[in-house]
DNA sequence: TTGTAGGCGTTATCAA
DNA sequence: TTGATAACGCCTACAA
């Protein structure tokens, strides 16, 4: 930890001196009531006469009093903050969710504490540990690699909301997106356009998202009576460079394809670039569809057809679920249904 | 605030019961010393005999003691957290910086508190207010619209690091990137490729970045003896759709151009799409260069030439500067120099 | 309905 | 070098 110094100490002391440091006690004095009464009014934790309530509210306003969350945390056990374990804070996919979470929490006076899990089990549990030591009131986990059991164990300590996975626990609520249905939508779209040789680029199979999207791909083929061809399935890792490499591998194989379904937009972007390098044009030679509807997908050349997941809403819903949990209720939210977005990277197969 | 409930209270109480709640007092007891001694050892705030130190360290290890930051915050005035005012948490540009900040702070046991300013003065000052009420030890501000005076005022309350702007204050450190030099690099590159009719797409002029990049553009033209043509300057807003619209406006004008310098990559991306819609190909008909070297720039079709700003490093440097401030020292960091990255969206002008 | 008193887990002050 | 003791700002039985 940074060494202690005069400058710092002075700075910090300054904040607790006149001007800034209006305390609950001051409010009480000003309003002519006891501190407990002020506290009760602030927290609505008991009935108080209207007269005193008005006096206190006036005092709060005049003094510009803002309760100190640190003190509240120590005394009441609630810190009015909720931890959020995100995988990559700069991810185009999860970034939106964080925004939704922040927006929703702030309406209730709660502050999110974002920590990165970096898709690594060790980082994730370290992240949760710091959050717990910070005494957050709840924890929201965005997917990740932590075993279910670990998550469930943590949920005995704090209310938890886990998104992108499905599991149960004491004060644990989770909801996933309907990846399977979304994938079916994508593949069905390709089929509707006359494609039958449809390649699939899988994401990192350690993610549920990845396996579910593969299942959706298989579902759709089966429904259309198309025999799945293992030669047309490549392994990717949900990143752009991974998408490029996977595409290169795919092109080396015997099997040909007229369309490619990439399990996420980032890989689709990589794939398009890689196809271009190989002299294949999208959508003229190959139709490409992604998944997620990341911002960038709109502005690619060509703009990418994809499956829309309103990530912002997912963040919002996760935060709302957390609010319910904090109120002792079991949340009743469900992920919004995925929707097909047709842009210009897919087209009807020319005969 | 969420209402209080039995469930929540139970959950929180659980955390303060056996198992989890090893306190400093327990450690003291176990080690046979006073709490103050334990505190001193933990903080290195005074000399302690080796004998007791060892005893305490052993006790800490055996009990798995983790100091409670909330209590430390209340007692010592330091919360071991630093606030970060970011504009858009999901921005491809700033997202990277956040990661750099997080990484650097965590090495010192500090936690970042991210809040969004949404490029709005009101949101930004609200954000800073929340951070102050949370008693963060310092605040890092990424650019933004808050007037210098406001920032300087806040810096009397907490140590501050402001990046992307240049200003001075009591315990305030700021550093900007060298936008002007970066812009010169970009334009010089175009000139080196034989271009002389070079259009410029400005960013939101409320940002210093925007004005500085414009200056760099003018510098480079002047050095090359090219008369600037106001017809070739369009106003954008640093976003993709803004880049599209600005390009459309540019194309309606009389003046023609063989190259376009967009003040950031997001607008460059929009511009390329818009040019494409107008039947112009990049780089065959128009060379386009951006600024920032955002991830997406690498994977566009064509991959975009740009000016590299290592945003991650900038975040890291900001955090390091904050650490210095917290130690009472004036930071001595400077932003890394911008570097030209030539990819495939620019090419030599055909005669 | 209201006030008093004690405590939350640490740090800081002041003696010893 | 060490240990009491008093804060830090708020919450919450408990008592009135």
XYZ file of C-alpha atoms (C1' of nucleotides) in Angstrom:
734
model
C 0.000 0.000 0.000
C 1.122 3.525 -0.657
C 3.072 4.946 2.219
C 1.417 7.447 4.446
C 2.453 11.038 3.988
C 1.763 14.465 5.371
C 0.292 15.698 2.138
C -2.160 12.890 1.888
C -3.094 13.068 5.478
C -3.650 16.778 5.256
C -5.801 16.353 2.212
C -7.910 13.762 3.863
C -8.249 15.642 7.067
C -9.362 18.674 5.106
C -12.330 16.738 3.916
C -13.481 16.010 7.403
C -13.373 19.605 8.463
C -15.918 22.416 8.303
C -17.797 22.746 5.110
C -17.625 19.219 3.801
C -18.265 17.228 6.905
C -21.870 17.709 7.776
C -22.770 14.715 9.855
C -25.977 13.181 10.906
C -25.321 14.594 14.328
C -25.290 18.114 12.978
C -28.570 17.552 11.293
C -30.041 16.252 14.527
C -28.835 19.255 16.434
C -30.124 21.659 13.840
C -33.504 19.967 13.748
C -33.694 19.699 17.494
C -34.066 15.935 17.559
C -31.878 13.007 18.440
C -29.521 11.378 15.966
C -31.542 8.203 16.049
C -34.575 10.044 14.840
C -32.656 11.429 11.925
C -31.384 7.991 11.117
C -34.856 6.548 11.262
C -36.184 9.147 8.909
C -33.353 8.635 6.476
C -33.894 4.911 6.414
C -37.633 4.847 6.856
C -37.001 2.308 9.569
C -39.740 3.497 11.898
C -42.666 5.831 12.187
C -41.822 9.401 12.989
C -44.123 12.334 13.570
C -44.657 14.522 10.573
C -43.516 17.516 12.498
C -40.068 16.126 13.224
C -39.806 14.657 9.790
C -40.290 18.075 8.275
C -37.790 19.629 10.639
C -35.215 17.003 9.756
C -35.814 17.242 6.068
C -35.370 20.972 6.252
C -32.148 20.601 8.191
C -30.847 18.064 5.705
C -31.540 20.432 2.868
C -30.097 23.489 4.532
C -26.940 21.737 5.603
C -26.604 19.793 2.399
C -26.134 16.659 4.403
C -25.081 13.489 2.617
C -24.848 10.358 4.723
C -21.421 8.823 4.793
C -21.623 5.418 3.147
C -18.468 4.290 4.851
C -19.928 4.840 8.268
C -23.208 3.334 7.218
C -21.342 0.329 5.975
C -19.579 -0.174 9.233
C -22.579 0.369 11.421
C -25.333 -1.177 9.405
C -23.487 -3.792 7.445
C -24.693 -2.393 4.145
C -22.304 -0.572 1.890
C -24.764 0.412 -0.801
C -22.455 -0.977 -3.392
C -22.728 -4.079 -5.504
C -19.805 -5.887 -6.977
C -19.759 -6.759 -10.642
C -17.429 -9.420 -11.944
C -16.967 -8.709 -15.594
C -14.579 -10.603 -17.778
C -13.013 -7.852 -19.821
C -13.957 -4.374 -18.892
C -13.220 -3.200 -22.415
C -15.150 -5.929 -24.189
C -17.532 -4.599 -26.817
C -19.998 -7.208 -25.668
C -19.977 -6.814 -21.915
C -19.244 -3.113 -21.881
C -22.836 -2.384 -22.768
C -24.071 -4.579 -19.971
C -22.000 -2.671 -17.466
C -23.649 0.501 -18.574
C -27.078 -1.024 -18.053
C -26.088 -2.166 -14.618
C -24.701 1.190 -13.621
C -27.777 3.048 -14.830
C -30.152 0.805 -12.960
C -28.247 0.714 -9.718
C -27.685 4.421 -9.533
C -31.399 5.041 -9.452
C -31.427 3.271 -6.122
C -28.400 5.021 -4.747
C -26.236 1.976 -5.267
C -22.796 2.049 -6.814
C -21.285 -0.761 -8.864
C -17.780 -1.976 -8.190
C -16.396 -3.417 -11.396
C -13.622 -5.974 -11.278
C -12.238 -8.022 -14.144
C -12.157 -11.779 -14.147
C -10.185 -12.012 -17.384
C -11.824 -15.317 -18.188
C -9.641 -16.968 -15.626
C -10.908 -18.931 -12.739
C -8.207 -17.662 -10.423
C -8.804 -14.017 -11.284
C -12.493 -14.455 -10.861
C -12.323 -15.897 -7.422
C -9.778 -13.295 -6.429
C -12.200 -10.700 -7.734
C -15.050 -12.061 -5.682
C -12.839 -12.229 -2.647
C -11.956 -8.550 -2.890
C -15.576 -7.719 -3.390
C -16.512 -9.631 -0.281
C -13.778 -8.023 1.726
C -15.137 -4.703 0.516
C -18.418 -5.786 2.002
C -20.499 -5.247 -1.102
C -24.199 -5.849 -0.605
C -24.408 -8.197 -3.558
C -22.448 -9.581 -6.459
C -23.344 -9.779 -10.130
C -21.293 -12.185 -12.193
C -21.198 -12.012 -15.967
C -20.593 -15.529 -17.203
C -17.059 -16.636 -16.491
C -15.295 -19.865 -15.734
C -15.828 -20.289 -12.047
C -17.311 -23.714 -11.305
C -20.952 -23.705 -10.331
C -20.083 -25.030 -6.920
C -17.813 -22.084 -6.201
C -20.484 -19.628 -7.219
C -23.023 -21.402 -5.083
C -20.686 -21.324 -2.132
C -20.193 -17.592 -2.509
C -23.907 -17.102 -2.707
C -24.170 -18.193 0.876
C -22.199 -15.106 1.773
C -23.891 -12.541 -0.466
C -26.892 -12.333 -2.714
C -25.740 -13.159 -6.203
C -26.995 -12.740 -9.727
C -25.256 -14.744 -12.398
C -25.944 -14.079 -16.017
C -25.076 -16.187 -18.992
C -25.263 -19.398 -17.015
C -27.916 -21.413 -15.316
C -27.517 -22.532 -11.766
C -29.292 -22.530 -8.458
C -28.349 -21.594 -4.956
C -29.541 -20.116 -1.680
C -29.762 -16.435 -2.557
C -28.699 -16.918 -6.088
C -30.538 -15.930 -9.206
C -29.329 -16.648 -12.691
C -30.532 -16.264 -16.200
C -29.004 -17.011 -19.530
C -29.813 -15.662 -22.921
C -31.510 -18.074 -25.211
C -28.429 -18.869 -27.216
C -29.905 -21.953 -28.731
C -32.929 -20.181 -30.110
C -30.752 -17.349 -31.324
C -28.479 -19.719 -33.183
C -31.467 -21.407 -34.769
C -32.641 -18.032 -35.979
C -29.319 -17.334 -37.624
C -29.020 -20.671 -39.341
C -32.649 -20.697 -40.359
C -32.093 -17.365 -42.035
C -29.258 -18.834 -44.080
C -31.372 -21.809 -44.988
C -34.195 -19.525 -46.018
C -31.778 -17.851 -48.354
C -31.163 -21.140 -50.078
C -27.927 -22.112 -48.388
C -27.299 -25.730 -47.497
C -23.565 -25.954 -47.082
C -23.386 -23.888 -43.936
C -20.189 -23.740 -41.939
C -20.134 -23.099 -38.228
C -17.445 -21.372 -36.224
C -17.595 -22.327 -32.596
C -16.582 -20.144 -29.692
C -14.449 -21.223 -26.795
C -16.213 -24.392 -25.716
C -15.556 -23.662 -22.086
C -18.408 -21.145 -22.297
C -21.962 -22.321 -22.137
C -22.740 -19.765 -24.814
C -20.501 -21.624 -27.197
C -22.011 -25.031 -26.699
C -25.553 -23.750 -26.803
C -24.976 -21.940 -30.042
C -23.570 -25.096 -31.535
C -26.684 -26.950 -30.460
C -28.859 -24.323 -32.089
C -26.892 -24.731 -35.298
C -27.474 -28.478 -35.226
C -31.146 -28.032 -34.421
C -31.721 -25.843 -37.424
C -29.885 -28.125 -39.809
C -31.789 -31.100 -38.558
C -35.137 -29.394 -38.937
C -34.262 -28.607 -42.512
C -33.154 -32.146 -43.117
C -29.577 -31.178 -43.773
C -26.996 -33.679 -42.638
C -24.402 -31.967 -40.475
C -20.890 -32.192 -41.845
C -18.133 -32.192 -39.226
C -15.783 -30.834 -41.866
C -17.765 -27.632 -41.760
C -17.329 -26.995 -38.067
C -14.257 -25.080 -36.898
C -13.123 -24.122 -33.486
C -12.736 -20.411 -32.745
C -12.325 -18.494 -29.510
C -14.731 -15.553 -29.709
C -12.013 -13.078 -30.777
C -11.295 -11.394 -34.107
C -7.858 -12.924 -34.616
C -9.281 -16.272 -33.583
C -11.948 -15.817 -36.234
C -9.318 -15.107 -38.841
C -7.306 -18.180 -38.026
C -10.312 -20.432 -37.831
C -11.436 -19.218 -41.227
C -8.044 -19.944 -42.688
C -8.229 -23.471 -41.339
C -11.713 -23.908 -42.677
C -10.642 -22.876 -46.139
C -7.907 -25.473 -46.199
C -10.370 -28.276 -45.815
C -11.968 -30.227 -48.601
C -15.529 -29.274 -47.833
C -16.848 -26.130 -49.449
C -19.515 -23.842 -48.048
C -21.664 -21.003 -49.259
C -22.430 -19.571 -45.842
C -20.772 -19.242 -42.475
C -22.356 -18.781 -39.094
C -19.838 -17.399 -36.611
C -20.826 -17.775 -32.966
C -20.199 -14.138 -32.284
C -19.720 -10.894 -34.157
C -16.094 -10.518 -33.253
C -15.265 -13.797 -34.973
C -17.512 -12.870 -37.875
C -15.493 -9.721 -38.322
C -12.278 -11.714 -38.341
C -13.796 -14.197 -40.730
C -14.806 -11.550 -43.233
C -11.307 -10.156 -43.245
C -9.821 -13.586 -43.659
C -12.200 -14.469 -46.481
C -11.279 -11.241 -48.168
C -7.598 -12.142 -47.948
C -8.422 -15.431 -49.603
C -10.096 -13.620 -52.454
C -13.631 -14.454 -51.376
C -16.165 -11.694 -51.139
C -18.953 -11.308 -48.619
C -21.761 -11.776 -49.365
C -21.132 -12.433 -53.069
C -19.146 -15.595 -52.572
C -19.947 -16.426 -48.972
C -22.722 -15.222 -46.690
C -21.610 -14.563 -43.133
C -23.787 -14.110 -40.097
C -22.672 -13.351 -36.550
C -24.183 -13.255 -33.096
C -24.576 -10.566 -30.406
C -25.168 -7.478 -32.529
C -22.189 -5.669 -31.210
C -21.957 -1.976 -32.143
C -19.159 -2.618 -34.618
C -21.313 -5.036 -36.612
C -23.396 -2.139 -37.877
C -20.480 -0.316 -39.382
C -18.492 -3.102 -40.929
C -18.138 -3.383 -44.643
C -20.492 -4.973 -45.328
C -22.659 -4.357 -42.271
C -23.050 -7.741 -40.632
C -26.254 -9.721 -40.314
C -26.457 -11.042 -36.806
C -28.605 -12.071 -33.884
C -29.488 -9.207 -31.640
C -29.017 -9.600 -27.915
C -29.810 -6.402 -26.140
C -26.854 -6.469 -23.874
C -27.752 -3.205 -22.284
C -31.083 -4.682 -21.264
C -29.414 -7.750 -19.954
C -27.323 -5.564 -17.709
C -30.406 -3.700 -16.647
C -32.246 -6.900 -15.881
C -29.344 -8.273 -13.904
C -29.317 -5.145 -11.786
C -33.062 -5.309 -11.305
C -32.768 -8.904 -10.245
C -30.182 -7.855 -7.718
C -32.492 -5.183 -6.367
C -35.150 -7.825 -5.862
C -32.755 -10.111 -4.087
C -31.701 -7.285 -1.820
C -35.327 -6.839 -0.928
C -35.612 -10.467 -0.099
C -37.735 -11.355 -3.085
C -36.951 -13.915 -5.713
C -36.535 -12.043 -8.984
C -38.921 -12.748 -11.786
C -37.008 -11.477 -14.756
C -36.286 -13.382 -17.925
C -33.855 -12.568 -20.669
C -35.321 -10.858 -23.692
C -35.756 -13.098 -26.725
C -33.052 -12.948 -29.357
C -33.963 -11.350 -32.668
C -32.614 -11.753 -36.155
C -31.064 -8.666 -37.721
C -30.549 -8.928 -41.430
C -27.988 -6.561 -42.870
C -25.704 -6.961 -45.821
C -23.356 -9.806 -45.112
C -25.879 -12.448 -46.080
C -27.674 -12.924 -49.333
C -29.737 -15.404 -51.274
C -27.672 -18.159 -52.787
C -27.273 -17.664 -56.523
C -27.816 -20.790 -58.563
C -32.877 2.748 -1.352
C -34.041 -0.845 -1.248
C -36.184 -1.553 1.747
C -34.734 -3.469 4.593
C -35.773 -7.066 4.884
C -35.211 -10.062 7.082
C -33.562 -11.990 4.313
C -31.064 -9.297 3.597
C -30.353 -8.662 7.188
C -29.851 -12.331 7.837
C -27.516 -12.584 4.923
C -25.470 -9.697 6.107
C -25.351 -10.843 9.656
C -24.183 -14.218 8.450
C -21.135 -12.598 7.021
C -20.198 -11.122 10.326
C -20.410 -14.387 12.160
C -17.901 -17.201 12.747
C -15.783 -18.155 9.848
C -15.738 -14.980 7.837
C -15.355 -12.363 10.457
C -11.854 -12.602 11.713
C -11.081 -9.181 13.057
C -7.941 -7.409 13.925
C -8.866 -7.949 17.534
C -8.836 -11.694 17.090
C -5.426 -11.534 15.576
C -4.196 -9.468 18.488
C -5.560 -11.925 20.980
C -4.101 -14.875 19.161
C -0.709 -13.234 18.903
C -0.801 -12.036 22.473
C -0.404 -8.369 21.627
C -2.620 -5.320 21.581
C -4.774 -4.367 18.623
C -2.712 -1.242 18.121
C 0.374 -3.308 17.595
C -1.331 -5.400 15.000
C -2.503 -2.280 13.241
C 0.965 -0.829 13.273
C 2.443 -3.930 11.753
C -0.195 -4.069 9.067
C 0.397 -0.474 8.120
C 4.090 -0.245 8.791
C 3.267 2.882 10.714
C 5.826 2.345 13.465
C 8.699 0.177 14.547
C 7.756 -3.087 16.159
C 9.975 -5.765 17.603
C 10.715 -8.634 15.300
C 9.411 -11.044 17.828
C 5.916 -9.577 17.914
C 5.925 -9.012 14.225
C 6.471 -12.681 13.635
C 3.806 -13.631 16.107
C 1.330 -11.339 14.436
C 2.186 -12.469 10.959
C 1.686 -16.044 12.029
C -1.662 -15.234 13.560
C -2.756 -13.382 10.460
C -1.889 -16.368 8.338
C -3.482 -18.938 10.593
C -6.682 -16.997 10.975
C -6.783 -15.889 7.364
C -7.355 -12.365 8.518
C -8.286 -9.718 5.946
C -8.592 -6.170 7.180
C -11.994 -4.620 6.679
C -11.633 -1.678 4.290
C -14.886 -0.208 5.475
C -13.682 0.060 9.017
C -10.333 1.323 7.868
C -12.098 3.934 5.864
C -14.046 5.166 8.803
C -11.196 5.158 11.249
C -8.312 6.218 9.082
C -9.995 8.317 6.487
C -8.580 6.228 3.673
C -10.827 3.915 1.737
C -8.194 2.366 -0.513
C -10.321 3.107 -3.484
C -9.916 5.656 -6.235
C -12.726 7.059 -8.266
C -12.541 7.068 -12.029
C -14.767 9.346 -14.040
C -15.008 7.808 -17.450
C -17.241 9.130 -20.157
C -18.692 5.979 -21.604
C -17.844 2.800 -19.854
C -18.369 0.849 -23.040
C -16.325 3.121 -25.267
C -13.799 1.251 -27.395
C -11.388 4.072 -26.718
C -11.632 4.543 -22.981
C -12.388 0.935 -22.156
C -8.762 0.037 -22.626
C -7.674 2.832 -20.339
C -9.911 1.527 -17.590
C -8.225 -1.805 -17.835
C -4.817 -0.176 -17.481
C -6.014 1.724 -14.463
C -7.486 -1.331 -12.810
C -4.360 -3.390 -13.364
C -2.093 -0.770 -11.919
C -4.192 0.059 -8.911
C -4.781 -3.511 -7.913
C -1.081 -4.067 -7.465
C -1.256 -1.585 -4.626
C -4.364 -3.004 -3.075
C -6.466 -0.162 -4.406
C -9.802 -0.618 -6.090
C -11.171 1.639 -8.828
C -14.699 2.956 -8.664
C -15.881 3.604 -12.190
C -18.627 6.099 -12.843
C -19.812 7.432 -16.166
C -19.881 11.094 -17.035
C -21.647 10.558 -20.358
C -19.917 13.597 -21.794
C -22.253 15.785 -19.809
C -21.135 18.366 -17.379
C -23.986 17.643 -15.013
C -23.364 13.913 -14.968
C -19.699 14.451 -14.439
C -20.080 16.639 -11.441
C -22.701 14.326 -10.028
C -20.231 11.514 -10.549
C -17.504 13.331 -8.709
C -19.897 14.169 -5.922
C -20.778 10.508 -5.448
C -17.137 9.616 -5.455
C -16.404 12.205 -2.809
C -19.267 11.070 -0.672
C -17.847 7.575 -0.994
C -14.665 8.996 0.404
C -12.401 7.776 -2.359
C -8.741 8.516 -1.784
C -8.331 10.114 -5.184
C -10.095 10.773 -8.447
C -8.970 10.142 -11.997
C -10.870 11.997 -14.678
C -10.737 10.967 -18.305
C -11.224 14.089 -20.361
C -14.788 15.319 -20.116
C -16.574 18.624 -20.235
C -16.261 19.888 -16.721
C -14.791 23.400 -16.708
C -11.216 23.636 -15.540
C -12.298 25.707 -12.580
C -14.629 22.988 -11.340
C -11.914 20.383 -11.597
C -9.506 22.606 -9.781
C -12.026 23.199 -7.050
C -12.530 19.479 -6.574
C -8.808 18.977 -6.424
C -8.760 20.856 -3.172
C -10.796 18.032 -1.714
C -9.002 15.041 -3.212
C -5.873 14.353 -5.164
C -6.800 14.344 -8.823
C -5.323 13.142 -12.070
C -6.881 14.472 -15.224
C -5.983 13.002 -18.546
C -6.660 14.361 -21.966
C -6.532 17.944 -20.783
C -3.964 20.312 -19.436
C -4.588 22.205 -16.252
C -3.021 22.973 -12.935
C -4.183 22.863 -9.375
C -3.232 22.166 -5.777
C -2.984 18.391 -5.768
C -3.823 18.040 -9.388
C -1.803 16.383 -12.077
C -2.791 16.278 -15.696
C -1.370 15.112 -18.940
C -2.672 15.058 -22.446
C -1.669 12.979 -25.375
C 0.191 14.815 -28.049
C -2.777 15.129 -30.354
C -1.195 17.788 -32.432
C 1.905 15.773 -33.212
C -0.242 12.728 -33.881
C -2.382 14.607 -36.342
C 0.709 15.911 -38.107
C 1.926 12.345 -38.443
C -1.309 11.291 -40.089
C -1.481 14.169 -42.518
C 2.206 13.978 -43.309
C 1.720 10.352 -44.226
C -0.984 11.299 -46.695
C 1.190 14.022 -48.137
C 4.068 11.574 -48.469
C 1.751 9.399 -50.503
C 1.277 12.221 -52.953
C -2.051 13.524 -51.720
C -2.683 17.261 -51.694
C -6.451 17.540 -51.548
C -6.807 16.231 -48.032
C -10.124 16.520 -46.249
C -10.395 16.732 -42.479
C -13.200 15.483 -40.319
C -13.267 17.229 -36.978
C -14.466 15.766 -33.733
C -16.752 17.440 -31.274
C -15.020 20.781 -30.834
C -15.902 20.885 -27.172
C -13.055 18.394 -26.666
C -9.510 19.599 -26.563
C -8.588 16.511 -28.545
C -10.661 17.775 -31.413
C -9.163 21.224 -31.613
C -5.639 19.957 -31.212
C -6.035 17.461 -34.001
C -7.330 20.193 -36.232
C -4.271 22.248 -35.431
C -2.027 19.337 -36.305
C -3.803 19.013 -39.635
C -3.200 22.679 -40.368
C 0.423 22.442 -39.271
C 1.146 19.639 -41.661
C -0.543 21.301 -44.607
C 1.304 24.502 -43.945
C 4.657 22.778 -43.757
C 3.988 21.197 -47.102
C 2.951 24.517 -48.552
C -0.608 23.396 -49.177
C -3.234 26.079 -48.779
C -5.952 24.886 -46.425
C -9.374 24.775 -47.998
C -12.276 25.350 -45.612
C -14.486 23.432 -48.018
C -12.531 20.339 -47.074
C -13.182 20.550 -43.359
C -16.338 18.930 -41.977
C -17.658 18.743 -38.498
C -18.126 15.308 -36.963
C -18.725 14.159 -33.421
C -16.339 11.262 -32.813
C -18.991 8.601 -33.449
C -19.534 6.195 -36.349
C -22.916 7.550 -37.391
C -21.540 11.048 -37.061
C -18.731 10.035 -39.383
C -21.213 8.741 -41.909
C -23.255 11.903 -41.923
C -20.243 14.158 -42.065
C -18.931 12.228 -45.032
C -22.230 12.579 -46.813
C -22.096 16.327 -46.279
C -18.542 16.470 -47.482
C -19.419 14.672 -50.672
C -22.133 17.177 -51.471
C -19.685 20.020 -51.586
C -17.914 21.306 -54.644
C -14.393 20.564 -53.467
C -13.021 17.139 -54.275
C -10.449 15.253 -52.248
C -8.249 12.218 -52.657
C -7.685 11.595 -48.981
C -9.541 12.028 -45.718
C -8.157 12.345 -42.224
C -10.817 11.537 -39.654
C -10.052 12.724 -36.130
C -10.716 9.324 -34.690
C -11.127 5.745 -35.805
C -14.806 5.564 -35.051
C -15.507 8.360 -37.506
C -13.089 6.826 -39.995
C -15.122 3.649 -39.843
C -18.309 5.563 -40.486
C -16.633 7.454 -43.290
C -15.507 4.328 -45.072
C -19.007 2.929 -44.969
C -20.445 6.186 -46.224
C -17.908 6.419 -49.030
C -18.765 2.895 -49.995
C -22.425 3.793 -50.188
C -21.493 6.632 -52.480
C -19.681 4.254 -54.761
C -16.208 5.314 -53.708
C -13.701 2.681 -52.720
C -11.080 2.905 -50.022
C -8.211 3.199 -50.683
C -8.628 3.008 -54.476
C -10.627 6.197 -54.798
C -10.017 7.814 -51.456
C -7.393 7.170 -48.816
C -8.696 7.316 -45.254
C -6.699 7.567 -42.067
C -8.020 7.621 -38.533
C -6.713 8.312 -35.068
C -6.493 6.294 -31.807
C -5.810 2.821 -33.143
C -8.869 1.330 -31.611
C -9.075 -2.482 -31.708
C -11.707 -2.431 -34.416
C -9.435 -0.500 -36.778
C -7.313 -3.593 -37.247
C -10.150 -5.731 -38.462
C -12.026 -3.387 -40.712
C -12.149 -3.952 -44.409
C -9.758 -2.521 -45.294
C -7.778 -2.433 -42.075
C -7.450 1.236 -41.204
C -4.261 3.261 -41.167
C -4.240 5.326 -38.026
C -2.267 7.000 -35.296
C -1.540 4.725 -32.420
C -2.227 5.940 -28.909
C -1.580 3.220 -26.406
C -4.665 3.793 -24.398
C -3.880 0.980 -22.051
C -0.611 2.672 -21.198
C -2.331 5.956 -20.730
C -4.568 4.331 -18.161
C -1.581 2.769 -16.516
C 0.242 6.077 -16.405
C -2.766 7.843 -14.962
C -2.941 5.286 -12.190
C 0.765 5.576 -11.539
C 0.426 9.321 -11.350
C -2.328 8.866 -8.810
C -0.123 6.604 -6.739
C 2.525 9.307 -6.697
C 0.037 11.915 -5.637
C -1.170 9.677 -2.852
C 2.389 9.487 -1.661
C 2.644 13.214 -1.675
C 4.962 13.395 -4.631
C 4.363 15.273 -7.842
C 4.140 12.688 -10.614
C 6.715 12.746 -13.347
C 4.962 10.813 -16.052
C 4.452 11.930 -19.607
C 2.196 10.484 -22.249
C 3.836 8.157 -24.717
C 4.459 9.652 -28.144
C 1.907 8.895 -30.833
C 3.012 6.596 -33.636
C 1.864 6.198 -37.205
C 0.393 2.832 -38.123
C 0.088 2.257 -41.827
C -2.400 -0.374 -42.836
C -4.507 -0.680 -45.940
C -6.884 2.250 -46.018
C -4.289 4.627 -47.413
C -2.307 4.373 -50.581
C -0.120 6.360 -52.919
C -2.084 8.692 -55.128
C -2.280 7.363 -58.649
C -1.530 9.973 -61.318
C -43.010 7.995 18.945
C -38.518 9.289 20.778
C -33.967 9.347 23.122
C -29.880 6.938 25.293
C -26.162 3.969 25.005
C -23.370 0.710 22.947
C -21.104 -1.168 19.080
C -19.368 -1.899 14.026
C -13.462 -2.844 13.011
C -9.715 0.207 12.595
C -6.632 3.958 13.347
C -4.619 7.735 16.099
C -3.360 9.983 20.333
C -1.206 9.917 24.452
C 0.935 7.864 28.213
C 3.838 4.523 29.996
C 8.419 -0.060 21.522
C 3.885 -0.881 23.427
C -0.885 -0.543 25.270
C -5.066 1.806 26.770
C -8.519 4.896 25.162
C -10.939 7.685 22.338
C -12.631 8.693 18.072
C -14.666 7.799 12.894
C -20.260 8.510 11.533
C -23.942 5.866 11.708
C -27.368 2.162 13.185
C -30.127 -0.315 16.506
C -31.586 -2.647 20.488
C -33.449 -1.091 24.698
C -35.683 1.925 27.631
C -38.789 5.612 28.362
